[in-house]
Coordinates of C-alpha atoms in Angstrom, one line a residue:
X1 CA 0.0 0.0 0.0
X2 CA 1.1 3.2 -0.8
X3 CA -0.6 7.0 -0.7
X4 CA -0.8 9.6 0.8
X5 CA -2.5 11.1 4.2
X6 CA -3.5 14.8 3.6
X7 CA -4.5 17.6 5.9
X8 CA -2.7 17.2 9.3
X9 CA -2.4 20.5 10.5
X10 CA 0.1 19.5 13.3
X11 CA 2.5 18.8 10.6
X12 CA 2.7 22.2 8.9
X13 CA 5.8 23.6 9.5
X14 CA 7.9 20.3 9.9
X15 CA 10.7 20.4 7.3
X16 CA 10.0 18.5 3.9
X17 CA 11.0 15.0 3.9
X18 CA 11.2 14.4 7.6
X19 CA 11.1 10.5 8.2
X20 CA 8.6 9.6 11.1
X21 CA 8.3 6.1 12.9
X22 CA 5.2 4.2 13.5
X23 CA 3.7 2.0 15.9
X24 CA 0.1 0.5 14.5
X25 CA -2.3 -1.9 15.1
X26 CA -4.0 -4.6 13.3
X27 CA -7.5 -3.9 12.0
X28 CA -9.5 -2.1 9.6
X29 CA -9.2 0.8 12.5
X30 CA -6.2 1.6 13.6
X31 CA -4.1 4.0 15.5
X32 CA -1.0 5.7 14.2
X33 CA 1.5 7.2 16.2
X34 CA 3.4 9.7 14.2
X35 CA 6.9 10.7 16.0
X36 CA 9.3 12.9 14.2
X37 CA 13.0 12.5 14.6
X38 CA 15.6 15.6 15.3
X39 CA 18.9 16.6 15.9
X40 CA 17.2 17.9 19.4
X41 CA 15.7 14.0 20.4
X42 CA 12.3 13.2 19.2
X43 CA 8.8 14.2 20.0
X44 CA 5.1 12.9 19.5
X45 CA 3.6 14.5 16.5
X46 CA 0.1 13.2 16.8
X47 CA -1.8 9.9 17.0
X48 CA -4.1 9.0 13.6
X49 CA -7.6 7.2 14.3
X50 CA -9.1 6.6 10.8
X51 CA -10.0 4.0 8.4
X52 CA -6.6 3.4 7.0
X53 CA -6.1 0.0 4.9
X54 CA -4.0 -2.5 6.6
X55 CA -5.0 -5.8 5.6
X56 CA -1.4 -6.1 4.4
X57 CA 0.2 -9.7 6.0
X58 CA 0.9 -8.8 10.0
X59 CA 4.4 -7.9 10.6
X60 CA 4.1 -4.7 7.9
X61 CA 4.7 -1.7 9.1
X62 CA 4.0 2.0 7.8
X63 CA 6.9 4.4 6.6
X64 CA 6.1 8.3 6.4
X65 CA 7.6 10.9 5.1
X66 CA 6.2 14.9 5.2
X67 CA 5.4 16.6 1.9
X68 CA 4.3 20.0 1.0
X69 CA 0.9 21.4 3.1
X70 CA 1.9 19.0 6.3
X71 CA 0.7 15.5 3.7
X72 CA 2.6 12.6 4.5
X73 CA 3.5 9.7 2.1
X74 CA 2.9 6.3 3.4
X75 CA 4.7 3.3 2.3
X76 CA 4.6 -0.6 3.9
X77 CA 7.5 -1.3 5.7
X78 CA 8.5 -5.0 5.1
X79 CA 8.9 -7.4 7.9
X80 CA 12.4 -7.6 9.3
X81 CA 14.3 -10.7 10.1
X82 CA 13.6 -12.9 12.2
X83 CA 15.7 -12.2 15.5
X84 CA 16.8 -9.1 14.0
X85 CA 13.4 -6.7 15.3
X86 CA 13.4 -3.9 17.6
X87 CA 14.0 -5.7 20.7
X88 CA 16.8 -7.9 19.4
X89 CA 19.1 -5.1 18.9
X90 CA 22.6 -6.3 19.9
X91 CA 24.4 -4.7 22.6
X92 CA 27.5 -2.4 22.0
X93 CA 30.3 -1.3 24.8
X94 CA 31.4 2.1 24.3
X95 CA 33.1 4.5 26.4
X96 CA 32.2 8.2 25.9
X97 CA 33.4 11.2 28.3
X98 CA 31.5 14.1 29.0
X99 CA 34.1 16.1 30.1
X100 CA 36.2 16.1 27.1
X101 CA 36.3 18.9 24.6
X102 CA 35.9 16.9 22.3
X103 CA 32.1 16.6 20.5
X104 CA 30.4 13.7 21.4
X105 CA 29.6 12.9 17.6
X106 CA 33.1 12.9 17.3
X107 CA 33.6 10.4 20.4
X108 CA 31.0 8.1 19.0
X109 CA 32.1 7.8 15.6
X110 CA 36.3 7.4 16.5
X111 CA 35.1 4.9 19.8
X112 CA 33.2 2.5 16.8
X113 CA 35.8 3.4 14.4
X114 CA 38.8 2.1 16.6
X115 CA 36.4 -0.8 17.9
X116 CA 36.0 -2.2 14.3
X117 CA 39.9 -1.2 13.7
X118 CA 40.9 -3.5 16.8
X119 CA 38.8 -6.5 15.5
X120 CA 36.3 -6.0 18.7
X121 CA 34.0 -5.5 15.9
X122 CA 34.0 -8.2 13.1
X123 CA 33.1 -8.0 9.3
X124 CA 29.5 -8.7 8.7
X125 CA 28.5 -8.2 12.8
X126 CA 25.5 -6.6 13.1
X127 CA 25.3 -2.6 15.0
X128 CA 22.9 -1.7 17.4
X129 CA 19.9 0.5 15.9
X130 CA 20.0 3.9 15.9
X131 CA 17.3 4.3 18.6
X132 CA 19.0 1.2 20.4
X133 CA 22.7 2.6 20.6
X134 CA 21.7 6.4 21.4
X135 CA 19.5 5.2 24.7
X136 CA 22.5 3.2 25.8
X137 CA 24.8 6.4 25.3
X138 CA 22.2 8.8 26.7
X139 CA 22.4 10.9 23.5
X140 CA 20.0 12.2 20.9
X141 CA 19.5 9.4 17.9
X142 CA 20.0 12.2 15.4
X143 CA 23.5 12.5 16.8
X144 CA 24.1 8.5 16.3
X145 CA 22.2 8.8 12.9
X146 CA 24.7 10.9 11.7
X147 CA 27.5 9.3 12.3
X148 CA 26.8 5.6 10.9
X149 CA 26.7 7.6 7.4
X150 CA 30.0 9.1 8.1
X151 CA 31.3 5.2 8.8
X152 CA 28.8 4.4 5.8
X153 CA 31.2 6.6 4.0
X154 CA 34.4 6.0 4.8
X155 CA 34.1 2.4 4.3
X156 CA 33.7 0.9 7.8
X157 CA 29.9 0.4 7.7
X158 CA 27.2 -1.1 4.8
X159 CA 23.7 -0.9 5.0
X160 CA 21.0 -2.9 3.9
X161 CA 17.4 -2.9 3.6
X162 CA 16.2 -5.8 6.2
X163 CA 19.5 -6.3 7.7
X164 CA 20.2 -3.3 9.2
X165 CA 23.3 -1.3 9.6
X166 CA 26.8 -3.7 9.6
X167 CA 30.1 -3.9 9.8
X168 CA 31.7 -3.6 6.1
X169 CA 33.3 -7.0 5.2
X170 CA 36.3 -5.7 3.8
X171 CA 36.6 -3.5 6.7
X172 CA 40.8 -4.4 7.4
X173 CA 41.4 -6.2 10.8
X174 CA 44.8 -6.2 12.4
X175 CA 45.8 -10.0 12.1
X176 CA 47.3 -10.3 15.6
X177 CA 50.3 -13.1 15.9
X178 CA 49.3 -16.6 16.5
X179 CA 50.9 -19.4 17.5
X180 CA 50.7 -22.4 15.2
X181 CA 49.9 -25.5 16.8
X182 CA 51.0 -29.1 15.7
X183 CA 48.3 -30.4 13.5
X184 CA 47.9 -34.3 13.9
X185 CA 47.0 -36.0 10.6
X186 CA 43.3 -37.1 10.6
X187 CA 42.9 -40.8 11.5
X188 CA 41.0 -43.2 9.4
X189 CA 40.8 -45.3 12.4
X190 CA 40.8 -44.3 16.0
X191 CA 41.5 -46.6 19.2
X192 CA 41.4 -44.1 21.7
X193 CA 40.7 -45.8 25.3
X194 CA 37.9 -44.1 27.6
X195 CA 35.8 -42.6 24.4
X196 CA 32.3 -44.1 24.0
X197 CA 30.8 -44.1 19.9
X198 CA 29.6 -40.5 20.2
X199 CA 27.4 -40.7 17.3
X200 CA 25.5 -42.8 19.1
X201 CA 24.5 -40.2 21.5
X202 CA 21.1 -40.2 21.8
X203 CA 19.8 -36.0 21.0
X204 CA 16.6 -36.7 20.1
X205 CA 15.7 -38.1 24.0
X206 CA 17.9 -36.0 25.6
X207 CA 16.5 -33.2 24.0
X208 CA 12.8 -34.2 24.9
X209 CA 14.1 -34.8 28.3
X210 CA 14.9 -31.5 28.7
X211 CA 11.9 -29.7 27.1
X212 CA 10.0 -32.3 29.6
X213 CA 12.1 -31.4 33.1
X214 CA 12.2 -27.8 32.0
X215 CA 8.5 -27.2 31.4
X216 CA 7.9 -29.6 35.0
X217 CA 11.2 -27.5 36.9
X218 CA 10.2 -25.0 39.9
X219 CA 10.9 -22.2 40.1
X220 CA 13.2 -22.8 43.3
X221 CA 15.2 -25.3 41.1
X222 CA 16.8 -22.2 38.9
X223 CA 18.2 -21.0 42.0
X224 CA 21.4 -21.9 44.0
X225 CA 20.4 -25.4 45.5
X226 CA 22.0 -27.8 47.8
X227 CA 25.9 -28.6 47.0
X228 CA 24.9 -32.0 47.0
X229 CA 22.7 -32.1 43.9
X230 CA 19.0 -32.1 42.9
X231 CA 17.0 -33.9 45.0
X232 CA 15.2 -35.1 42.3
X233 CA 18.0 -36.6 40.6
X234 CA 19.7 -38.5 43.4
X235 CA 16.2 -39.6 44.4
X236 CA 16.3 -41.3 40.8
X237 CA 19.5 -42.1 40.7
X238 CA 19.6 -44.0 43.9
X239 CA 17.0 -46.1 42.7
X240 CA 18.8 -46.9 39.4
X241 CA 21.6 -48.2 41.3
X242 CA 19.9 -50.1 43.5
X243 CA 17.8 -52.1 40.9
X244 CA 21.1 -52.0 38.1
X245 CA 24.5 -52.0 40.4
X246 CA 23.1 -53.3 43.3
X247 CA 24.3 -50.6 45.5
X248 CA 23.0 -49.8 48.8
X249 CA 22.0 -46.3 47.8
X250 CA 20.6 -43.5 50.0
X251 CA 20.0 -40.1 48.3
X252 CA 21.1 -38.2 51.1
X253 CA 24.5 -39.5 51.4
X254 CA 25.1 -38.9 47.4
X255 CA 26.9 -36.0 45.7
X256 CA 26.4 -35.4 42.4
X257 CA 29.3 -33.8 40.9
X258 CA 30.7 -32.7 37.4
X259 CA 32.6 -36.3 36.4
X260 CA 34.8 -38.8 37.4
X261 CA 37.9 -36.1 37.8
X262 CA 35.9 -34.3 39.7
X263 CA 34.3 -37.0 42.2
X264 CA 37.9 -38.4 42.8
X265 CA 38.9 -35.0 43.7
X266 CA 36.6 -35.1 46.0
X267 CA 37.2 -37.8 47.7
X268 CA 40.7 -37.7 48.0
X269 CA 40.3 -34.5 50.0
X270 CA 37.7 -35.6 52.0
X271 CA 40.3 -38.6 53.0
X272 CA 43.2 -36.5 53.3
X273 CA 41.1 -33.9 55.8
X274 CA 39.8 -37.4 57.8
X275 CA 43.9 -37.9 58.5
X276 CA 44.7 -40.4 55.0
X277 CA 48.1 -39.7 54.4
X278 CA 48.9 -42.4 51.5
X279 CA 46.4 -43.7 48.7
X280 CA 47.1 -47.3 47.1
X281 CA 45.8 -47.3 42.9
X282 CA 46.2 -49.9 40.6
X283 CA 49.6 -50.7 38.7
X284 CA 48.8 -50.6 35.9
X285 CA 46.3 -47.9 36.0
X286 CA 44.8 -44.5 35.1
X287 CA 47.1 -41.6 35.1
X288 CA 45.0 -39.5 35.7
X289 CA 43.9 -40.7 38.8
X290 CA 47.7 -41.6 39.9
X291 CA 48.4 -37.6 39.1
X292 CA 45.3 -36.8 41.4
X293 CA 46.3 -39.4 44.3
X294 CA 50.2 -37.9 44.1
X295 CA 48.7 -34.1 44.6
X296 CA 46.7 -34.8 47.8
X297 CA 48.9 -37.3 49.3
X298 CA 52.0 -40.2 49.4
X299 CA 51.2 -42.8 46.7
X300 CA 51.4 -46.4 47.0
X301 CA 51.5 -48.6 43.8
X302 CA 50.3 -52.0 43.5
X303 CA 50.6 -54.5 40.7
X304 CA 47.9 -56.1 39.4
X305 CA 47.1 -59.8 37.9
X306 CA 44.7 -61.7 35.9
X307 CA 42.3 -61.6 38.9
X308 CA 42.4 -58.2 39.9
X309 CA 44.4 -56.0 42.3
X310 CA 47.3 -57.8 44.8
X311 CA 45.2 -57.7 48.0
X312 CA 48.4 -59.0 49.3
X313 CA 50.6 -56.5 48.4
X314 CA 48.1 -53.9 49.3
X315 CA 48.0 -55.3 52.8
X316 CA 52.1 -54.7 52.5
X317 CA 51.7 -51.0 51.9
X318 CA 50.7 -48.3 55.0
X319 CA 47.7 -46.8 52.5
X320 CA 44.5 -46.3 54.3
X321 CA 42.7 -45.5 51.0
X322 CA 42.6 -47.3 47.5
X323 CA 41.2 -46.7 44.2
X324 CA 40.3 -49.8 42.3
X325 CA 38.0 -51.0 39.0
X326 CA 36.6 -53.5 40.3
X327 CA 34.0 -54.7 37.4
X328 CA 36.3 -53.9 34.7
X329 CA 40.0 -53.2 35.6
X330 CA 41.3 -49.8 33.9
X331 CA 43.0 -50.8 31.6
X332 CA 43.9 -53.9 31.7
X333 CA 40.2 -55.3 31.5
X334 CA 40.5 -58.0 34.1
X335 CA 37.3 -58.5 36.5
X336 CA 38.2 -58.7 40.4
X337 CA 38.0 -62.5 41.5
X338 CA 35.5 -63.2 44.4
X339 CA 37.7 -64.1 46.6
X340 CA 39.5 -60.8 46.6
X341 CA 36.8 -58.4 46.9
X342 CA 36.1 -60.3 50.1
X343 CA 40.2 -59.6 51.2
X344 CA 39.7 -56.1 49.8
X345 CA 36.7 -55.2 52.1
X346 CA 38.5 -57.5 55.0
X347 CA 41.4 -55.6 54.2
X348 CA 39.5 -52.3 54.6
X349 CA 38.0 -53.4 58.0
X350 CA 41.0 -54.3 59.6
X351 CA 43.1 -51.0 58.6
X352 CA 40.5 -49.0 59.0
X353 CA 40.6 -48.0 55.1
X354 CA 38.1 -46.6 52.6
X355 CA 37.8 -48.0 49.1
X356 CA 37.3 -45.8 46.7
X357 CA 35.4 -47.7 43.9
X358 CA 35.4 -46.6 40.0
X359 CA 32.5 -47.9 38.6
X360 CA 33.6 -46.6 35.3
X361 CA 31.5 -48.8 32.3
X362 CA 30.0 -51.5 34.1
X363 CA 26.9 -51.0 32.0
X364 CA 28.6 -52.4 29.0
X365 CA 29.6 -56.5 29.3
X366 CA 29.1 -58.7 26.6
X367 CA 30.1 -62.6 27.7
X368 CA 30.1 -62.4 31.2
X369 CA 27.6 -62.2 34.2
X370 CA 26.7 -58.5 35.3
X371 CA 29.3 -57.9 38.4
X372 CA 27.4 -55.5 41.3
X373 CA 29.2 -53.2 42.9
X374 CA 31.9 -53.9 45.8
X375 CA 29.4 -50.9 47.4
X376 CA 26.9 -53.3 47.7
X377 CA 29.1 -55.6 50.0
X378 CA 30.6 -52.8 52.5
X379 CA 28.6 -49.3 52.0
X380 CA 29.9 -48.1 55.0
X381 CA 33.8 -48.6 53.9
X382 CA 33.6 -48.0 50.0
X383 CA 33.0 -44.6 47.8
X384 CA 31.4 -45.6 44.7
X385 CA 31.8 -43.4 42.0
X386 CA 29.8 -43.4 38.9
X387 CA 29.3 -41.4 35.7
X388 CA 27.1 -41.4 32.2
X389 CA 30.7 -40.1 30.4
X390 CA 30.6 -43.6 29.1
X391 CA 26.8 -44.3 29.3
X392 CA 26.1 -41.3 27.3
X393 CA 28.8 -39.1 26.4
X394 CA 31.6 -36.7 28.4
X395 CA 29.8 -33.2 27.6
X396 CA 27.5 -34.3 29.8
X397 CA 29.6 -33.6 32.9
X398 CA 27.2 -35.7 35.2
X399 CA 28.7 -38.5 37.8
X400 CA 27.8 -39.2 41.3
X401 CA 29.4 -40.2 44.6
X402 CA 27.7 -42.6 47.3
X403 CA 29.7 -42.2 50.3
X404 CA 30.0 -44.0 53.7
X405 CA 28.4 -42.2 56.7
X406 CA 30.7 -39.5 58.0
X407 CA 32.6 -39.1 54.6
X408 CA 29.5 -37.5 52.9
X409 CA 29.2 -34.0 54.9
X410 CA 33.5 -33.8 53.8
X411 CA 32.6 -34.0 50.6
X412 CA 29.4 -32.1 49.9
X413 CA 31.1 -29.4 52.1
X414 CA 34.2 -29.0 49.3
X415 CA 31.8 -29.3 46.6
X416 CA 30.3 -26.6 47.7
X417 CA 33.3 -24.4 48.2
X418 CA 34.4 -26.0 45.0
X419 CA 31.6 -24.8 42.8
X420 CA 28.5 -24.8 45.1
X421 CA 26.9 -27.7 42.4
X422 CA 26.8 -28.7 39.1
X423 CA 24.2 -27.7 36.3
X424 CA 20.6 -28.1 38.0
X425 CA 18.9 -28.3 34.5
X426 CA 21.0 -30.7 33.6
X427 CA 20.0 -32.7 36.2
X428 CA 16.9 -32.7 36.1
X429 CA 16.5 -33.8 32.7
X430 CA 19.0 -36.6 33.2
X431 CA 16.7 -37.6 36.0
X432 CA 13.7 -37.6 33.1
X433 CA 15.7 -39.7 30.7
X434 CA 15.9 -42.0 33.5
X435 CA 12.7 -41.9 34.7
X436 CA 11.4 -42.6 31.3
X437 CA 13.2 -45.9 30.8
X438 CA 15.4 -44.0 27.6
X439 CA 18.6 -43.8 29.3
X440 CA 17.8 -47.9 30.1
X441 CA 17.4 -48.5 26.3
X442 CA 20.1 -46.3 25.0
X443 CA 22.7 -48.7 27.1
X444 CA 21.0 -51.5 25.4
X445 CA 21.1 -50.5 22.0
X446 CA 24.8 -49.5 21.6
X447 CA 25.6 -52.5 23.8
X448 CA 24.5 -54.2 20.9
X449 CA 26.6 -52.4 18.3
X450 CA 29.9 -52.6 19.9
X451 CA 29.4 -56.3 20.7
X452 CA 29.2 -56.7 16.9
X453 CA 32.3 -54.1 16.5
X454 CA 34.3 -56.3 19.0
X455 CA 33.5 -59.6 16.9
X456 CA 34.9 -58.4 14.1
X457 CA 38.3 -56.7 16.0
X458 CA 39.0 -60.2 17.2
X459 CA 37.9 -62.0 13.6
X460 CA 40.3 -59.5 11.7
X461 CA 43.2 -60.0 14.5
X462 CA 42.5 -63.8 14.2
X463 CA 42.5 -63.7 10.3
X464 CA 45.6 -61.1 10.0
X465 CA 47.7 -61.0 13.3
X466 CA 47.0 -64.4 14.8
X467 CA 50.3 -64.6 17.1
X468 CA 48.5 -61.0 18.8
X469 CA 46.2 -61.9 21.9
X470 CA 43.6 -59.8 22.9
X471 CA 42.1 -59.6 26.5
X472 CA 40.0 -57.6 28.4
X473 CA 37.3 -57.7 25.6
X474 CA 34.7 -58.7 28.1
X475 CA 32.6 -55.6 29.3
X476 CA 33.6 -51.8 28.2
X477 CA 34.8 -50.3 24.8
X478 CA 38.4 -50.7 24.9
X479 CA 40.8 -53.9 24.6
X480 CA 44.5 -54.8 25.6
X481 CA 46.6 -56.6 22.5
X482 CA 49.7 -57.7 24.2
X483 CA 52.8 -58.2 21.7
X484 CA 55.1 -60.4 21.3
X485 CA 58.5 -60.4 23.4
X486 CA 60.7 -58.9 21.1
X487 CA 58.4 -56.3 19.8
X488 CA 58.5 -52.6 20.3
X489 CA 55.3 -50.7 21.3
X490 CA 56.3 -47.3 20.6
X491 CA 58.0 -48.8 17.1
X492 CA 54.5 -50.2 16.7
X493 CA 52.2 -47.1 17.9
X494 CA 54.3 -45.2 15.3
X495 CA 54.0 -47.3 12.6
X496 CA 49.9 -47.3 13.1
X497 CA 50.1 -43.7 13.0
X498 CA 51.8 -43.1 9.9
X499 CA 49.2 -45.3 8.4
X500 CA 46.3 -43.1 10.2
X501 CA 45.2 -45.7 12.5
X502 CA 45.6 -44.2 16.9
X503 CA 46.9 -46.9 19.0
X504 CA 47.8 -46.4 22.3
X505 CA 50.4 -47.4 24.3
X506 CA 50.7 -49.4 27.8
X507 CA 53.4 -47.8 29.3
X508 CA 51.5 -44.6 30.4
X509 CA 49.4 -46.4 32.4
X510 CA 52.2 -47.7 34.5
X511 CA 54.3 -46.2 37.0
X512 CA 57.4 -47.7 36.0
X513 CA 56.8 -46.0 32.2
X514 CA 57.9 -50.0 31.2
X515 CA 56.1 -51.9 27.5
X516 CA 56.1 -54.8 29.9
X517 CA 53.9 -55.8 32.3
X518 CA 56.3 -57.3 34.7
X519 CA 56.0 -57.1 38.3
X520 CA 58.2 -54.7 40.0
X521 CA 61.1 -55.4 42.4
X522 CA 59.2 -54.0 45.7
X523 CA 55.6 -54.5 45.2
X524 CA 53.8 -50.8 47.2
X525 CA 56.6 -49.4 46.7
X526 CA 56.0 -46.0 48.0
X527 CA 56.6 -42.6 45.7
X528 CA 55.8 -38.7 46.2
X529 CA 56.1 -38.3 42.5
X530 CA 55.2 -40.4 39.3
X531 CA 58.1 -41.0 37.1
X532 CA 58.3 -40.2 33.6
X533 CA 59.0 -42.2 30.9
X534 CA 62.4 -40.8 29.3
X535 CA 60.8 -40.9 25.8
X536 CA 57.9 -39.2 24.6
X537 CA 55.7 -42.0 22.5
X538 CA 53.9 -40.6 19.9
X539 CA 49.9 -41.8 20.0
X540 CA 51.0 -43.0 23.5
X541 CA 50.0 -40.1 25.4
X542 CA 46.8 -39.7 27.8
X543 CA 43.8 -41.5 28.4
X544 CA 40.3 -39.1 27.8
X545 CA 39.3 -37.5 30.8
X546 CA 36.6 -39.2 32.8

């Protein structure tokens, strides 16, 4: 629609081809609020009631401009972007003094001039409106009108019709010096340990779970809860583990926290401020839990075997704290035998000890019975930790502590001065996926596809490296393929990487840095630092964070 509204005496006098705003209704009745724009600010001109024709699609608005005898020419506005309206005008940062001399048209247009010369402002970002920018300066729009034409000019600024007013694209930006990092060649195949298949992650329910707990969540929930987690959740939670780990679960002595790192954190310092001075792990083991043990207190190494940790050569140590795999040893694969979770949790009674108990993948076995959790036998001496970083995937950022009575107020208290609780919302729509039997089928489903993945690893090994055995192949996502005795594994890492294939080696998981995995001279041997390896191996290097 365009014509032309004639014989509005309040606009005689306004200067020919002043643009005025808008604001209408919808209807064959509308009002029109006319407000003219000047270097002085802006001011009401009148408000139109009248039959004017708007039947134009919704989201038109009216343009006017004044012509001769106070008429005004009326135009349809088209609809703007979508997220680009009025009240999606981006905010700009700029720093104008009142004081100075200098005008502040000329402040404004050097501040945005230096701002896109610095790179704060990038080719193709979008400027604040006119109106927008000059009520967050506390100027007159006029003065901010003027000087996006000056930029407009000089070659700083473009403009279009719908997209409002940008930054020019080839606008030059000070390339500031970066340092290159090593690019790794991209892998065609990719072992790495402690990574579940994350395009299996399941979006589409984790998505609907938190539409669900979001449109269900209190108001109450989005602010600062209780350090030890969502209610909610470790209500749900502790009823998963009871009916899938067999864990003598109680919501109130569980902390939710932000991973595995984080939970063993955690613990270790609630040990250490309950008087543990030295923390036993498994040899071999994770490094990243050795490199947390060494930082809060002595460390005690102790071999492992086909069935499990050395209870013995625990027992031979002074630690009064451990941190074991029990279901499936990290990363050697092997399960604990019966008869030494009973000498582990003896052992623990005796010394007075806590276990600290890694319940890292347990949801994922494939020819063996499920294993419940060493928790289940002794709640009262053993941490379990949990986490969906293998369930679902590590972005998630969700695991879980049940703790022994007296431990539980330690650790929620340094949670709380930690980070005073991880995400609520995320929480609560982990406790929906549960809730909703999802989170039991997604372990299901992909339980399936890496069983099939795992057949074929050990036909191809069979079929093209039969001298190679494989272990630990009975539960989790990651195997051991022990070599023969004169073979090299960092020869053999290296040679898988120049043909794009990631293969790990053993020797970071072991204190001794050895390819081997013979038993050391002085089983718990004691050490305040872990050695290093005097080589770096290439693909060798660390496990994913947990």
């Amino acid at each position: 629609m365009t014509g032309i509204v004639a014989g509005v005496p309040s606009l005689v006098g306004l200067p020919l081809g002043t643009r005025l705003a808008s604001h209408t209704g919808y209807g064959p009745v509308c009002t029109l609020s006319l407000i003219a724009s000047h270097e002085g600010g802006e001011a009401c001109v009148c408000d139109l009631i009248g039959p004017f024709d708007v039947s134009q699609p919704r989201g038109l608005g009216f343009a006017f401009t004044v012509v001769a005898g106070g008429a005004l020419t009326v135009s349809l506005i088209p609809p703007q972007r979508r997220g680009e309206g009025p009240g999606s005008s981006p905010d700009l940062l700029l720093v104008i003094d009142r004081e100075s001399p200098e005008p502040l048209r000329s402040q404004v247009e050097r501040r945005l001039r230096e701002a896109i010369r610095a790179g704060r402002l990038h080719s193709g970002e979008r400027l604040p409106s006119s109106r927008s920018l000059a009520r967050g300066l506390g100027v007159s729009r006029g003065l901010v009108q003027e000087c996006y034409p000056q930029l407009q000019a000089q070659g700083y600024l473009v403009t279009r019709a719908g997209s409002g007013t940008r930054v020019a694209v080839y606008t030059p930006v000070p390339q500031l010096p970066v340092k290159r990092a090593t690019m790794r060649p991209a892998l065609l195949a990719d072992f790495q340990w402690g990574v579940p298949d994350l395009r299996s992650f399941p979006m589409a329910d984790w998505l609907l779970a938190m539409r669900e707990s979001a449109r269900s969540a209190s108001v109450s929930a989005l602010a600062y809860g209780d350090a030890r987690g969502s209610a909610v959740l470790r209500e749900v939670l502790a009823g998963y583990l009871r009916r899938v780990r067999a864990c003598v679960a109680d919501p109130a002595r569980m902390v939710v926290c932000s991973g595995y790192a984080q939970g063993l954190g955690l613990a270790l310092h609630a040990l250490a401020r309950s008087g543990v001075r030295t923390v036993a792990y498994e040899d071999p083991g994770a490094p990243a839990t050795t490199r947390s043990a060494v930082a809060r207190a002595g460390m005690a190494s102790v071999p492992v075997d086909e069935r499990g940790i050395d209870v013995e050569a625990l027992a031979a140590t002074d630690a009064r704290a451990v941190v074991v795999t029990p279901a499936h040893q990290w990363p050697t694969g092997v399960v604990l035998a019966p008869e030494r979770r009973l000498a582990l949790v003896d052992w623990a009674v005796h010394r007075d000890a806590v276990i600290i108990e890694d319940d890292y993948d347990a949801e994922f076995r494939y020819d063996r019975d499920p294993v419940g959790t060493l928790q289940g036998l002794a709640p009262d001496r053993v941490i379990s930790s949990g986490t969906v970083s293998k369930s679902l995937a590590p972005a998630v950022r969700l695991g879980w502590l049940l703790c022994p009575p007296g431990l539980d107020a330690l650790v929620a208290e340094h949670k709380h001065l930690s980070d005073r609780g991880s995400p609520t919302l995320d929480q609560l729509a982990l406790a929906t996926l549960i809730e909703s039997g999802r989170y039991d089928r997604h372990p299901r489903r992909v339980r399936t596809r890496y069983a099939a993945r795992r057949t074929t690893l050990v036909e191809a090994l069979a079929a093209h490296a039969p001298g190679v055995a494989v272990t630990g192949l009975a539960a989790g996502f990651h195997a051991v393929a022990h070599l023969g005795p004169n073979a090299d594994e960092w020869a053999v890492v290296t040679a898988a990487r120049e043909r794009s294939v990631g293969l790990y080696g053993m020797s970071t998981c072991r204190t001794s840095g050895a390819t081997t995995s013979a038993r050391p001279a002085r089983p718990g041997f004691r050490e305040r630092e872990s050695p290093r390896p005097g080589r770096r191996r290439p693909g060798g290097g660390r496990p994913a964070p947990r």
